[in-house]
PDB file of C-alpha atoms and ligand atoms in Angstrom:
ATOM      1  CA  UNK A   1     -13.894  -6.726   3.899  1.00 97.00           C
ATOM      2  CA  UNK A   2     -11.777  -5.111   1.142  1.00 97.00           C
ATOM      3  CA  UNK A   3      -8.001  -5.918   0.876  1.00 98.00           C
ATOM      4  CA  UNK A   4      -5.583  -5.084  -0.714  1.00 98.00           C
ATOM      5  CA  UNK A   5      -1.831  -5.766  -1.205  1.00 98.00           C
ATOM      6  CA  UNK A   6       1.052  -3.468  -1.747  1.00 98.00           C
ATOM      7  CA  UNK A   7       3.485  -5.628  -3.793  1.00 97.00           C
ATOM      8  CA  UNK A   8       6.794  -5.415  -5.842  1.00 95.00           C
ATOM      9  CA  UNK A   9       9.832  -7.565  -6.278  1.00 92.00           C
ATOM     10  CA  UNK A  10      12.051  -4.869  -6.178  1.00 92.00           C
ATOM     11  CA  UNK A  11      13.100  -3.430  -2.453  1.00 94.00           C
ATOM     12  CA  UNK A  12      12.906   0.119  -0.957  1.00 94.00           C
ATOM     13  CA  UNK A  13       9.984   1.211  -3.716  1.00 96.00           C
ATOM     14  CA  UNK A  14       8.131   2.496  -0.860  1.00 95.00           C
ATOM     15  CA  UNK A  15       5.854  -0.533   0.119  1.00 96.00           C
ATOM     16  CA  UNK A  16       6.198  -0.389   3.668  1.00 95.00           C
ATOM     17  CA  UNK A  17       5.633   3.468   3.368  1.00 95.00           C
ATOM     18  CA  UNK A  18       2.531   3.262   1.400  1.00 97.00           C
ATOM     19  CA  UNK A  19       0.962   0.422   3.361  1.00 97.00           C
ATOM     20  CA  UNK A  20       0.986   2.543   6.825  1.00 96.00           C
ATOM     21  CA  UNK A  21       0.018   5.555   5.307  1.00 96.00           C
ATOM     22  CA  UNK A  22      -3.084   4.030   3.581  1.00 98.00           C
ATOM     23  CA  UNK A  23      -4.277   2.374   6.328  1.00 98.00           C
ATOM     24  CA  UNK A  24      -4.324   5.395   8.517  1.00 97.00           C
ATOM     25  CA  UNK A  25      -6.282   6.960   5.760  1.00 97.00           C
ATOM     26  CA  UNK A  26      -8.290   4.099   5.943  1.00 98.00           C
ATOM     27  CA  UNK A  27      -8.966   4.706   9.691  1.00 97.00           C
ATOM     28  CA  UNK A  28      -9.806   7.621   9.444  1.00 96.00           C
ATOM     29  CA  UNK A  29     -12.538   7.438   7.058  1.00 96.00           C
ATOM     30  CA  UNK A  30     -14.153   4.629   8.625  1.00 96.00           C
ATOM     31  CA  UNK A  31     -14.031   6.835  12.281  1.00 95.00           C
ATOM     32  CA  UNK A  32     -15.516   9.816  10.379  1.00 94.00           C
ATOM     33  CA  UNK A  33     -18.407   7.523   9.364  1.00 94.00           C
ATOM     34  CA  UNK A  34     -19.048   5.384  12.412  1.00 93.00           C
ATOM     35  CA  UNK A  35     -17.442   7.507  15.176  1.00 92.00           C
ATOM     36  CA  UNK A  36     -15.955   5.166  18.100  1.00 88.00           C
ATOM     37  CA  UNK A  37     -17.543   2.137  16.457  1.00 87.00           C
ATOM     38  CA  UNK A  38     -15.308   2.857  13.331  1.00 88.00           C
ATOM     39  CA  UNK A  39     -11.880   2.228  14.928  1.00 88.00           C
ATOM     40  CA  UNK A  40     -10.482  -1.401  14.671  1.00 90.00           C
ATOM     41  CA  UNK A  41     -12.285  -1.173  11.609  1.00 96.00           C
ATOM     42  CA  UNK A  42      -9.027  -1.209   9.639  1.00 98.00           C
ATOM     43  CA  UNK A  43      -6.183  -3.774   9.878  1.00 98.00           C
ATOM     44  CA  UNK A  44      -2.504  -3.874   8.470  1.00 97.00           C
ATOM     45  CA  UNK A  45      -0.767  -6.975   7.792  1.00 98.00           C
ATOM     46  CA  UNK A  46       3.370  -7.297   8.233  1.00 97.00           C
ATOM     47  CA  UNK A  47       4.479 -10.418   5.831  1.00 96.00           C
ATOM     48  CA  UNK A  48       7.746  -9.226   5.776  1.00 95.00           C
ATOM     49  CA  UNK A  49      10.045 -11.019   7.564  1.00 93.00           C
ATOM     50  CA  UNK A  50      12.471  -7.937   8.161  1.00 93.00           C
ATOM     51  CA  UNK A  51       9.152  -6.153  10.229  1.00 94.00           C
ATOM     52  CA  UNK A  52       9.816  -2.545   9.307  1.00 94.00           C
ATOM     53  CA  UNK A  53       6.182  -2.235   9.090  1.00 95.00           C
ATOM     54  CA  UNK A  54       5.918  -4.005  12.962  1.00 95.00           C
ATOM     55  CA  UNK A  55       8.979  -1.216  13.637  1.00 93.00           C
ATOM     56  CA  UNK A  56       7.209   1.935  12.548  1.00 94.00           C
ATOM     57  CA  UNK A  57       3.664   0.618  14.243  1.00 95.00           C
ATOM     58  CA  UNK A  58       5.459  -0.435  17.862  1.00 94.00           C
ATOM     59  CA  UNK A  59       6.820   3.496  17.623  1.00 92.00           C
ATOM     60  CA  UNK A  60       3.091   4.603  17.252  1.00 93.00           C
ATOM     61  CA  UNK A  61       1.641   5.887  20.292  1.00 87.00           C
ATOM     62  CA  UNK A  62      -2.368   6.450  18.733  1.00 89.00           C
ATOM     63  CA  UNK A  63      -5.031   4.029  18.464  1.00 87.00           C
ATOM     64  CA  UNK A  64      -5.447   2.103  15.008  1.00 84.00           C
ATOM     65  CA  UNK A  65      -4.931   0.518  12.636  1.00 96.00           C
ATOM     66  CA  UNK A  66      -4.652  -2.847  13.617  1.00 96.00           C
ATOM     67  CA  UNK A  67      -0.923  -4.614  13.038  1.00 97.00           C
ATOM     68  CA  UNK A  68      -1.094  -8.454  12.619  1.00 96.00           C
ATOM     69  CA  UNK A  69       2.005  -9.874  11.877  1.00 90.00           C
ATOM     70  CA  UNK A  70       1.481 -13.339  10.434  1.00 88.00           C
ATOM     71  CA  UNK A  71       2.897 -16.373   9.491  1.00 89.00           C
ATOM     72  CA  UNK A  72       2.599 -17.451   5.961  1.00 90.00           C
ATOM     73  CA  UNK A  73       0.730 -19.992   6.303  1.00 92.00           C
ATOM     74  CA  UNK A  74      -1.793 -18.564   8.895  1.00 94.00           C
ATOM     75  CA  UNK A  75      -2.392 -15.986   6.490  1.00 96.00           C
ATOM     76  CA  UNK A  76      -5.857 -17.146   5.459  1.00 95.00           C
ATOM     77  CA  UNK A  77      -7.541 -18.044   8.538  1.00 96.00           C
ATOM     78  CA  UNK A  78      -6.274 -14.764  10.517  1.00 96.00           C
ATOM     79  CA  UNK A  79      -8.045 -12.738   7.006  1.00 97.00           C
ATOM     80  CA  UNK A  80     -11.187 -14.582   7.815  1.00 97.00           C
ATOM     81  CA  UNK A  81     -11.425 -14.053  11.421  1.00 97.00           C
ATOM     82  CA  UNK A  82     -10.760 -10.376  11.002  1.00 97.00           C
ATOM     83  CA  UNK A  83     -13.665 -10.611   8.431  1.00 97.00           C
ATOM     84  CA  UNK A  84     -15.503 -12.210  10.941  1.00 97.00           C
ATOM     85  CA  UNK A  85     -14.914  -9.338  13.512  1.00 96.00           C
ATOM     86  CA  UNK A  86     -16.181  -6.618  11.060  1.00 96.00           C
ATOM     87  CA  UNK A  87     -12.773  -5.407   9.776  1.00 97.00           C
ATOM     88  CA  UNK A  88     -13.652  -3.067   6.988  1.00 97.00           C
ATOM     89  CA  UNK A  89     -10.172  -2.810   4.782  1.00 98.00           C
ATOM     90  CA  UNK A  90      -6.871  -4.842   5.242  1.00 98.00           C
ATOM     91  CA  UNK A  91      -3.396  -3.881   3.658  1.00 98.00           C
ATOM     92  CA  UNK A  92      -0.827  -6.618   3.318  1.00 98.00           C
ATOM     93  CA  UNK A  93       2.828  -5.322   3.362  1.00 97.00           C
ATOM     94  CA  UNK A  94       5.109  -8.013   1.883  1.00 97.00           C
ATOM     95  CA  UNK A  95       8.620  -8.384   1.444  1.00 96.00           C
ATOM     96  CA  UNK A  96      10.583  -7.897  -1.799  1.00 93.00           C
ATOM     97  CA  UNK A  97      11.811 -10.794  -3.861  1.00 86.00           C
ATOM     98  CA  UNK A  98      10.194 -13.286  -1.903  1.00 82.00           C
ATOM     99  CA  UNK A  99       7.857 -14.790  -4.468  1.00 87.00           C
ATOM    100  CA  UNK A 100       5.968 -17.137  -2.189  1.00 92.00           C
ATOM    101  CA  UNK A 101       5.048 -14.385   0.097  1.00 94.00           C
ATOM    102  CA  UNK A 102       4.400 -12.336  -3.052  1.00 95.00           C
ATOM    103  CA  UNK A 103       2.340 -14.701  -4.487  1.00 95.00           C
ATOM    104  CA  UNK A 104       0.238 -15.513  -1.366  1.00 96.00           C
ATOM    105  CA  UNK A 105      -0.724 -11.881  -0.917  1.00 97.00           C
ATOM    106  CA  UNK A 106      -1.904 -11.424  -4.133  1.00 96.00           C
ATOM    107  CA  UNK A 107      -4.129 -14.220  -4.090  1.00 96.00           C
ATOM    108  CA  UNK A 108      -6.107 -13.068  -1.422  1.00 97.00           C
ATOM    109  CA  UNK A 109      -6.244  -9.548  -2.976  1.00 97.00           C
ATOM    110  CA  UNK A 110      -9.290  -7.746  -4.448  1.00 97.00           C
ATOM    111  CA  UNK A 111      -6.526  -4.893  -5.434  1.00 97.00           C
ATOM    112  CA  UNK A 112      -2.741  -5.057  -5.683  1.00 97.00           C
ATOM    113  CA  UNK A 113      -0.778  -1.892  -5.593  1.00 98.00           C
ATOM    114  CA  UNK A 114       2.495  -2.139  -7.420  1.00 97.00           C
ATOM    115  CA  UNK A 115       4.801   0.811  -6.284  1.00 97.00           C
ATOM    116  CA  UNK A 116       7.376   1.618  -8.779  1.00 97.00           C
ATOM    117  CA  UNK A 117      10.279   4.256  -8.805  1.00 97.00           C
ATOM    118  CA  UNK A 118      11.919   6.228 -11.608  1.00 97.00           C
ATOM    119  CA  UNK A 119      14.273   4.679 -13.655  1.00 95.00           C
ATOM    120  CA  UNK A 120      15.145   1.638 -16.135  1.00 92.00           C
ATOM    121  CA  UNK A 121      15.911  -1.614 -13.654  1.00 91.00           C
ATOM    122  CA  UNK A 122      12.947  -0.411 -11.472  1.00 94.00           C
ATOM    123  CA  UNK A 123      10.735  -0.477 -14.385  1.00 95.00           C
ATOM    124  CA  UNK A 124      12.298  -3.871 -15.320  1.00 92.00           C
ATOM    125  CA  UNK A 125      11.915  -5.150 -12.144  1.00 90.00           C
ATOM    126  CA  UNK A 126       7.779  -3.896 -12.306  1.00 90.00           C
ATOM    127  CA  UNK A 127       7.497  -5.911 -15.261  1.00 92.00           C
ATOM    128  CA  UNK A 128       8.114  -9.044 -13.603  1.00 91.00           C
ATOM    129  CA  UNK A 129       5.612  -7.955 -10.510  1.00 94.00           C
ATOM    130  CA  UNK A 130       3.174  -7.166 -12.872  1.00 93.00           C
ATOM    131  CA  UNK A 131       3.830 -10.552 -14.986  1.00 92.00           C
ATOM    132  CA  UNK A 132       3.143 -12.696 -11.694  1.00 92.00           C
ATOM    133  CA  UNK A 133       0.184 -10.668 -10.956  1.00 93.00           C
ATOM    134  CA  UNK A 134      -1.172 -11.183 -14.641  1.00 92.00           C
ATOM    135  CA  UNK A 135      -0.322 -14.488 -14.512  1.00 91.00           C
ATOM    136  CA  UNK A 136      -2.762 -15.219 -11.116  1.00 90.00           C
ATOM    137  CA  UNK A 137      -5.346 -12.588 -13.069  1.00 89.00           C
ATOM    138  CA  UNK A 138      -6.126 -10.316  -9.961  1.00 91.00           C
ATOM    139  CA  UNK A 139      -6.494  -6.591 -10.374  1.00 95.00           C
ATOM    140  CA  UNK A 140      -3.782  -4.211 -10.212  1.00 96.00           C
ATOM    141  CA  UNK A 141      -2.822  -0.872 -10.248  1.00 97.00           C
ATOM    142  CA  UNK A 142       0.611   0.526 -10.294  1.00 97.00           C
ATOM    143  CA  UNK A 143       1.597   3.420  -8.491  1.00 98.00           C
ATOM    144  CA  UNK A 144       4.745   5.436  -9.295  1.00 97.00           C
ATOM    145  CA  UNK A 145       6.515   7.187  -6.356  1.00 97.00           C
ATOM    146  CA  UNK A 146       9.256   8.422  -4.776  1.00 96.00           C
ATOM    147  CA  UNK A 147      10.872  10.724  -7.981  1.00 96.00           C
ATOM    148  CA  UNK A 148      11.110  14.303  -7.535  1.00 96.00           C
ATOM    149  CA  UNK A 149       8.089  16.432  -8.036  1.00 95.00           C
ATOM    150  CA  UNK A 150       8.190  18.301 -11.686  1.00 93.00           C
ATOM    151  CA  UNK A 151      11.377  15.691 -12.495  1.00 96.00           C
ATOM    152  CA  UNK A 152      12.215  14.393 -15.926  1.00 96.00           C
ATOM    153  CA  UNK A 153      12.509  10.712 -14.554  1.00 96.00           C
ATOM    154  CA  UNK A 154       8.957  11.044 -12.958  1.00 97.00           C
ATOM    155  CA  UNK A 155       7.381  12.553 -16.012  1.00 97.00           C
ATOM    156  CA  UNK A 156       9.103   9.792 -18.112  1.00 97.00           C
ATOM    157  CA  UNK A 157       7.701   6.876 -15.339  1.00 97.00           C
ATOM    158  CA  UNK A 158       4.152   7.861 -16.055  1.00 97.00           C
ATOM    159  CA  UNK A 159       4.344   8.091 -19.110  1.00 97.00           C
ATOM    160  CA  UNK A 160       5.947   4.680 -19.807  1.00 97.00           C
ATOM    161  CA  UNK A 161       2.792   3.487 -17.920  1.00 96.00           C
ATOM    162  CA  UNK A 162       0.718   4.951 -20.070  1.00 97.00           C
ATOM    163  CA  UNK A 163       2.198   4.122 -22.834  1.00 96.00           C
ATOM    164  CA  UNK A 164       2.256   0.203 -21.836  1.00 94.00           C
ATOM    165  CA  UNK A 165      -1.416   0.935 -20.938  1.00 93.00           C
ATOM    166  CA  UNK A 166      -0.757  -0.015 -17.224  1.00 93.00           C
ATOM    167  CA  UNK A 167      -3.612   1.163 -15.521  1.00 95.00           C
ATOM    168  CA  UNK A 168      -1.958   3.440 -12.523  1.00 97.00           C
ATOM    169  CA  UNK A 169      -2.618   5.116  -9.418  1.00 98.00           C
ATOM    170  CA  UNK A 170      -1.962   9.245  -9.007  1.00 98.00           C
ATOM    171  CA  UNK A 171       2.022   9.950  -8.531  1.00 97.00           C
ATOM    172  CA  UNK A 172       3.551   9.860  -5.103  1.00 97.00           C
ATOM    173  CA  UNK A 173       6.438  12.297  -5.435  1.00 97.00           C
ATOM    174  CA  UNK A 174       9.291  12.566  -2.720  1.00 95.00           C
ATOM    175  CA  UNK A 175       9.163  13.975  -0.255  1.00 86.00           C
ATOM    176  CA  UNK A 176      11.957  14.484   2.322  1.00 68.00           C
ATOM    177  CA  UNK A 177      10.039  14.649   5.034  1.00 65.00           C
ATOM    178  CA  UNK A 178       8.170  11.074   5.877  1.00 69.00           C
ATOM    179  CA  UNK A 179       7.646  10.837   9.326  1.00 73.00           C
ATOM    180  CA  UNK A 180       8.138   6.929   9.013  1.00 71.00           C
ATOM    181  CA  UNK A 181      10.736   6.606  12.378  1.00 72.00           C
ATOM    182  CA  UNK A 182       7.569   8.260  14.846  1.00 84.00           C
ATOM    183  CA  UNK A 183       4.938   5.796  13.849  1.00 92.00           C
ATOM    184  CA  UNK A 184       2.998   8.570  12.495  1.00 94.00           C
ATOM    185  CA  UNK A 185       2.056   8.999   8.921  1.00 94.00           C
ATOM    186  CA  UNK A 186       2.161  12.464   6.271  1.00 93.00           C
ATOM    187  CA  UNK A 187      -1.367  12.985   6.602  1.00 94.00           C
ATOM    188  CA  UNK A 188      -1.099  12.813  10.228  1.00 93.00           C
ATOM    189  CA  UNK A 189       2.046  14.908  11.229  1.00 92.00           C
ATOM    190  CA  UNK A 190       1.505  17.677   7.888  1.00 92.00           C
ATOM    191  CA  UNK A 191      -2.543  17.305   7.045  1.00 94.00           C
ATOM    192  CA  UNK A 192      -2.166  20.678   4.795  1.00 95.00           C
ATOM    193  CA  UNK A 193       1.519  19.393   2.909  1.00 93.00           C
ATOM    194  CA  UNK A 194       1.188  18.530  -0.792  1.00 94.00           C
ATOM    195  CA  UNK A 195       2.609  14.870  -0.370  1.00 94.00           C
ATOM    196  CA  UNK A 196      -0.541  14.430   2.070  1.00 95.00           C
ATOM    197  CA  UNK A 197      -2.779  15.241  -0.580  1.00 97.00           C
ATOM    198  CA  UNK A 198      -1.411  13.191  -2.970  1.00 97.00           C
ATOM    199  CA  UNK A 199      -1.374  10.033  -0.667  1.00 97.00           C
ATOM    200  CA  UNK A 200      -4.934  11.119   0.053  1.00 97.00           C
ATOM    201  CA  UNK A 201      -5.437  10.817  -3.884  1.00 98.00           C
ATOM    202  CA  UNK A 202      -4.202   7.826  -3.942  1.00 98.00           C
ATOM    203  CA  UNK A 203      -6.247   6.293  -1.074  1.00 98.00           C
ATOM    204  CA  UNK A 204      -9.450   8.037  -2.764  1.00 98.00           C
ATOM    205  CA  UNK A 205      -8.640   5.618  -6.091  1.00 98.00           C
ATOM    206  CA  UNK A 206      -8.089   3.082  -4.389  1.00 98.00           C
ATOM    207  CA  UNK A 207     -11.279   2.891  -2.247  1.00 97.00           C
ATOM    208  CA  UNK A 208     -13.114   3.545  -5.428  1.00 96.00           C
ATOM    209  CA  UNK A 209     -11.528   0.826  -7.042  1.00 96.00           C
ATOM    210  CA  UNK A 210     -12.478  -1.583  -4.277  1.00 96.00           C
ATOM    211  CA  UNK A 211     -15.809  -0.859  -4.735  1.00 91.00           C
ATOM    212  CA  UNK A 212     -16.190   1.191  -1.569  1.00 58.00           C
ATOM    213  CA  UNK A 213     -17.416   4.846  -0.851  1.00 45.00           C
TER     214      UNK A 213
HETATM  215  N1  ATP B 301       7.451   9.221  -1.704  1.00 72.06           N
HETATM  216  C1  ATP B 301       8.491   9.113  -0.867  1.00 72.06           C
HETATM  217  N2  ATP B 301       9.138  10.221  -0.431  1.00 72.06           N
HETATM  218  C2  ATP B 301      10.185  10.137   0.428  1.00 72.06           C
HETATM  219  N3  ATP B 301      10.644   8.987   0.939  1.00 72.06           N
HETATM  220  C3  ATP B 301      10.041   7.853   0.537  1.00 72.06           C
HETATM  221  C4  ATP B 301       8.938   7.846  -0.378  1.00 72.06           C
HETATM  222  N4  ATP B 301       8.550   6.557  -0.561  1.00 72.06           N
HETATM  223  C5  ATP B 301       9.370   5.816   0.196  1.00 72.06           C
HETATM  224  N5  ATP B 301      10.261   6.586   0.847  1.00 72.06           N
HETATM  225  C6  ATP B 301      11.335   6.174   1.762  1.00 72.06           C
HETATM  226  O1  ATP B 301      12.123   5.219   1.090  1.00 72.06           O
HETATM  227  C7  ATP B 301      12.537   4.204   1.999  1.00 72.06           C
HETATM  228  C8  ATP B 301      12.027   2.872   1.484  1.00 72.06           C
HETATM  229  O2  ATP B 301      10.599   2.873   1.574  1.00 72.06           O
HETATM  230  P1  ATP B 301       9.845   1.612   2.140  1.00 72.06           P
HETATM  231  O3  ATP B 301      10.553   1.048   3.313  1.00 72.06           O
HETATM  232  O4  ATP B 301       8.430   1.950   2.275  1.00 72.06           O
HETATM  233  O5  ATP B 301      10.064   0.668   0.874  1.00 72.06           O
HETATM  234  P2  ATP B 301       9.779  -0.895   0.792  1.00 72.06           P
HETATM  235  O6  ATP B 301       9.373  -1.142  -0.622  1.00 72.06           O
HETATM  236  O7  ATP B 301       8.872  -1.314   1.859  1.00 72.06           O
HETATM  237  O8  ATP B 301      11.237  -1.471   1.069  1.00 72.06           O
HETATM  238  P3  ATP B 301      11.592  -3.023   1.377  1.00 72.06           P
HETATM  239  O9  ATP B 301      11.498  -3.687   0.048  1.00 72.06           O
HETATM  240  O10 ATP B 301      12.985  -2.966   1.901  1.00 72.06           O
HETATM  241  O11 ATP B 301      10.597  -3.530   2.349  1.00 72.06           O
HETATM  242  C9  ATP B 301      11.962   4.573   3.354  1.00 72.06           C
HETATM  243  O12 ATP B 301      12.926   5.279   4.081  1.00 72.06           O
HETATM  244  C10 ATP B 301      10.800   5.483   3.000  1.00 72.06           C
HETATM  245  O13 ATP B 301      10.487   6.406   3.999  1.00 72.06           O
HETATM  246 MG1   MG B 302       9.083  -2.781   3.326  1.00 72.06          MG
END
C-alpha cells in the first residue's frame, strides 16, 4: 500500500482539490487492471477538521474511492487495516496550519505532495512546509498550481523551484471550471480538457515515484 500526503501550511493551495482528483485517478487505474476486483482498491483520508474533502465525497453519487475520515490519533491503526484489506494507494488530505496534523501525515508518507500557488507569501509559506518535511526526511515533491496557464507568475513559480532545486511535480494551471461542488472530479466530468491531462500528468509522476506501474 502506497500513500501519500497532500500537505501545505498555507490554506486554499488546492489540497483538498488535488487529493480527490488523484484518487479518482487512482481508481481508475487500479479498475482498468483488475476490473470489479480493482474498486475499493483506493482510499482517501479527510484529516481536516473543516471536512471539505467529506463535503465534496457525500455529493458523489459513483462508487470509489474510499473516504475515511479519521481521528488523529486513530490514524495509524485505520492505515494498517486498510493495508490489511488490500487497499492499493491512500491520499491523506490535511488541514492547513495545523502542524500536528501536518506532521502526522507526513510521517506515515512514502510521498508528500506540497501544492504551492504563484506568488511571494505562498512561496514563503512552502518554505516552511518543505522545512518540516526536511526536517522528518520523507520524500517530497512540490507541485505548483492554480496560476493562469502561459502567466508570468506561473512561469516565475517554476522556475523559483528549479532554481532552489526543489524537485516538482508537472504544473496544475487554473482552471475555472473544477467540478469540486458535484463530487465529481476534471477527469471525470471533461476527460478530453487540458486541466485533465495535466492532473493525469501529475498522477502519472506520482505513481512512478511511489514505485508503482
Ligand atoms: N488548479 C485549479 N484551478 C481552479 N481552481 C482551483 C485549482 N486548484 C484549486 N482550486 C480551487 O481553489 C479553492 C481552494 O482549493 P482547495 O480547497 O483544494 O484548497 P485547500 O488547500 O484544500 O484549502 P484549505 O487549506 O482551506 O483546506 C477551491 O475552490 C478549488 O476548487
Ligand atoms: Mg482543504
Amino acid at each position: 500500500m502506497k500513500i501519500t500526503s497532500l500537505a501545505a501550511h498555507k490554506g486554499g493551495v488546492g489540497k483538498t482539490m488535488l487529493t480527490a482528483s488523484l484518487a479518482v485517478l487512482a481508481q481508475q487505474d487500479c479498475e482498468d487492471e483488475e476490473g470489479e476486483l480493482g474498486k475499493g482498491k483506493v482510499a482517501m483520508f479527510d484529516l481536516d477538521p473543516q471536512g471539505s474533502l467529506t463535503a465534496w465525497y457525500n455529493a458523489r453519487q459513483r462508487d470509489g474511492p474510499i473516504l475515511v475520515a479519521p481521528m488523529l490519533r486513530t490514524l495509524a491503526l485505520r492505515l494498517y487495516a486498510l493495508n490489511r484489506k488490500g487497499v492499493r494507494y491512500v491520499f491523506i488530505d490535511t488541514p492547513p496550519g495545523h502542524s500536528e496534523y501536518i506532521a502526522k501525515a507526513m510521517n506515515v508518507a512514502h510521498l508528500v505532495v506540497v501544492p504551492v500557488r504563484p506568488g511571494e507569501l505562498d512561496y514563503k509559506a512552502v518554505q516552511r512546509t518543505m522545512q518540516t518535511v526536511l526536517f522528518w526526511e520523507e520524500p517530497y515533491l512540490a507541485l505548483p498550481n492554480g496560476g493562469l496557464f502561459r502567466s508570468r507568475a506561473m512561469g516565475e513559480l517554476v522556475r523559483r523551484l528549479d532554481a532552489d532545486g526543489q524537485d516538482r511535480l508537472p504544473p496544475v494551471h487554473h482552471r475555472v471550471d473544477l467540478p469540486l461542488r458535484s463530487g465529481l472530479t476534471l477527469t471525470e466530468t471533461q476527460p478530453n480538457s487540458a486541466g485533465a491531462q495535466e492532473l493525469r500528468n501529475v498522477w502519472a509522476k506520482i505513481r512512478e515515484r511511489l514505485g508503482e506501474r
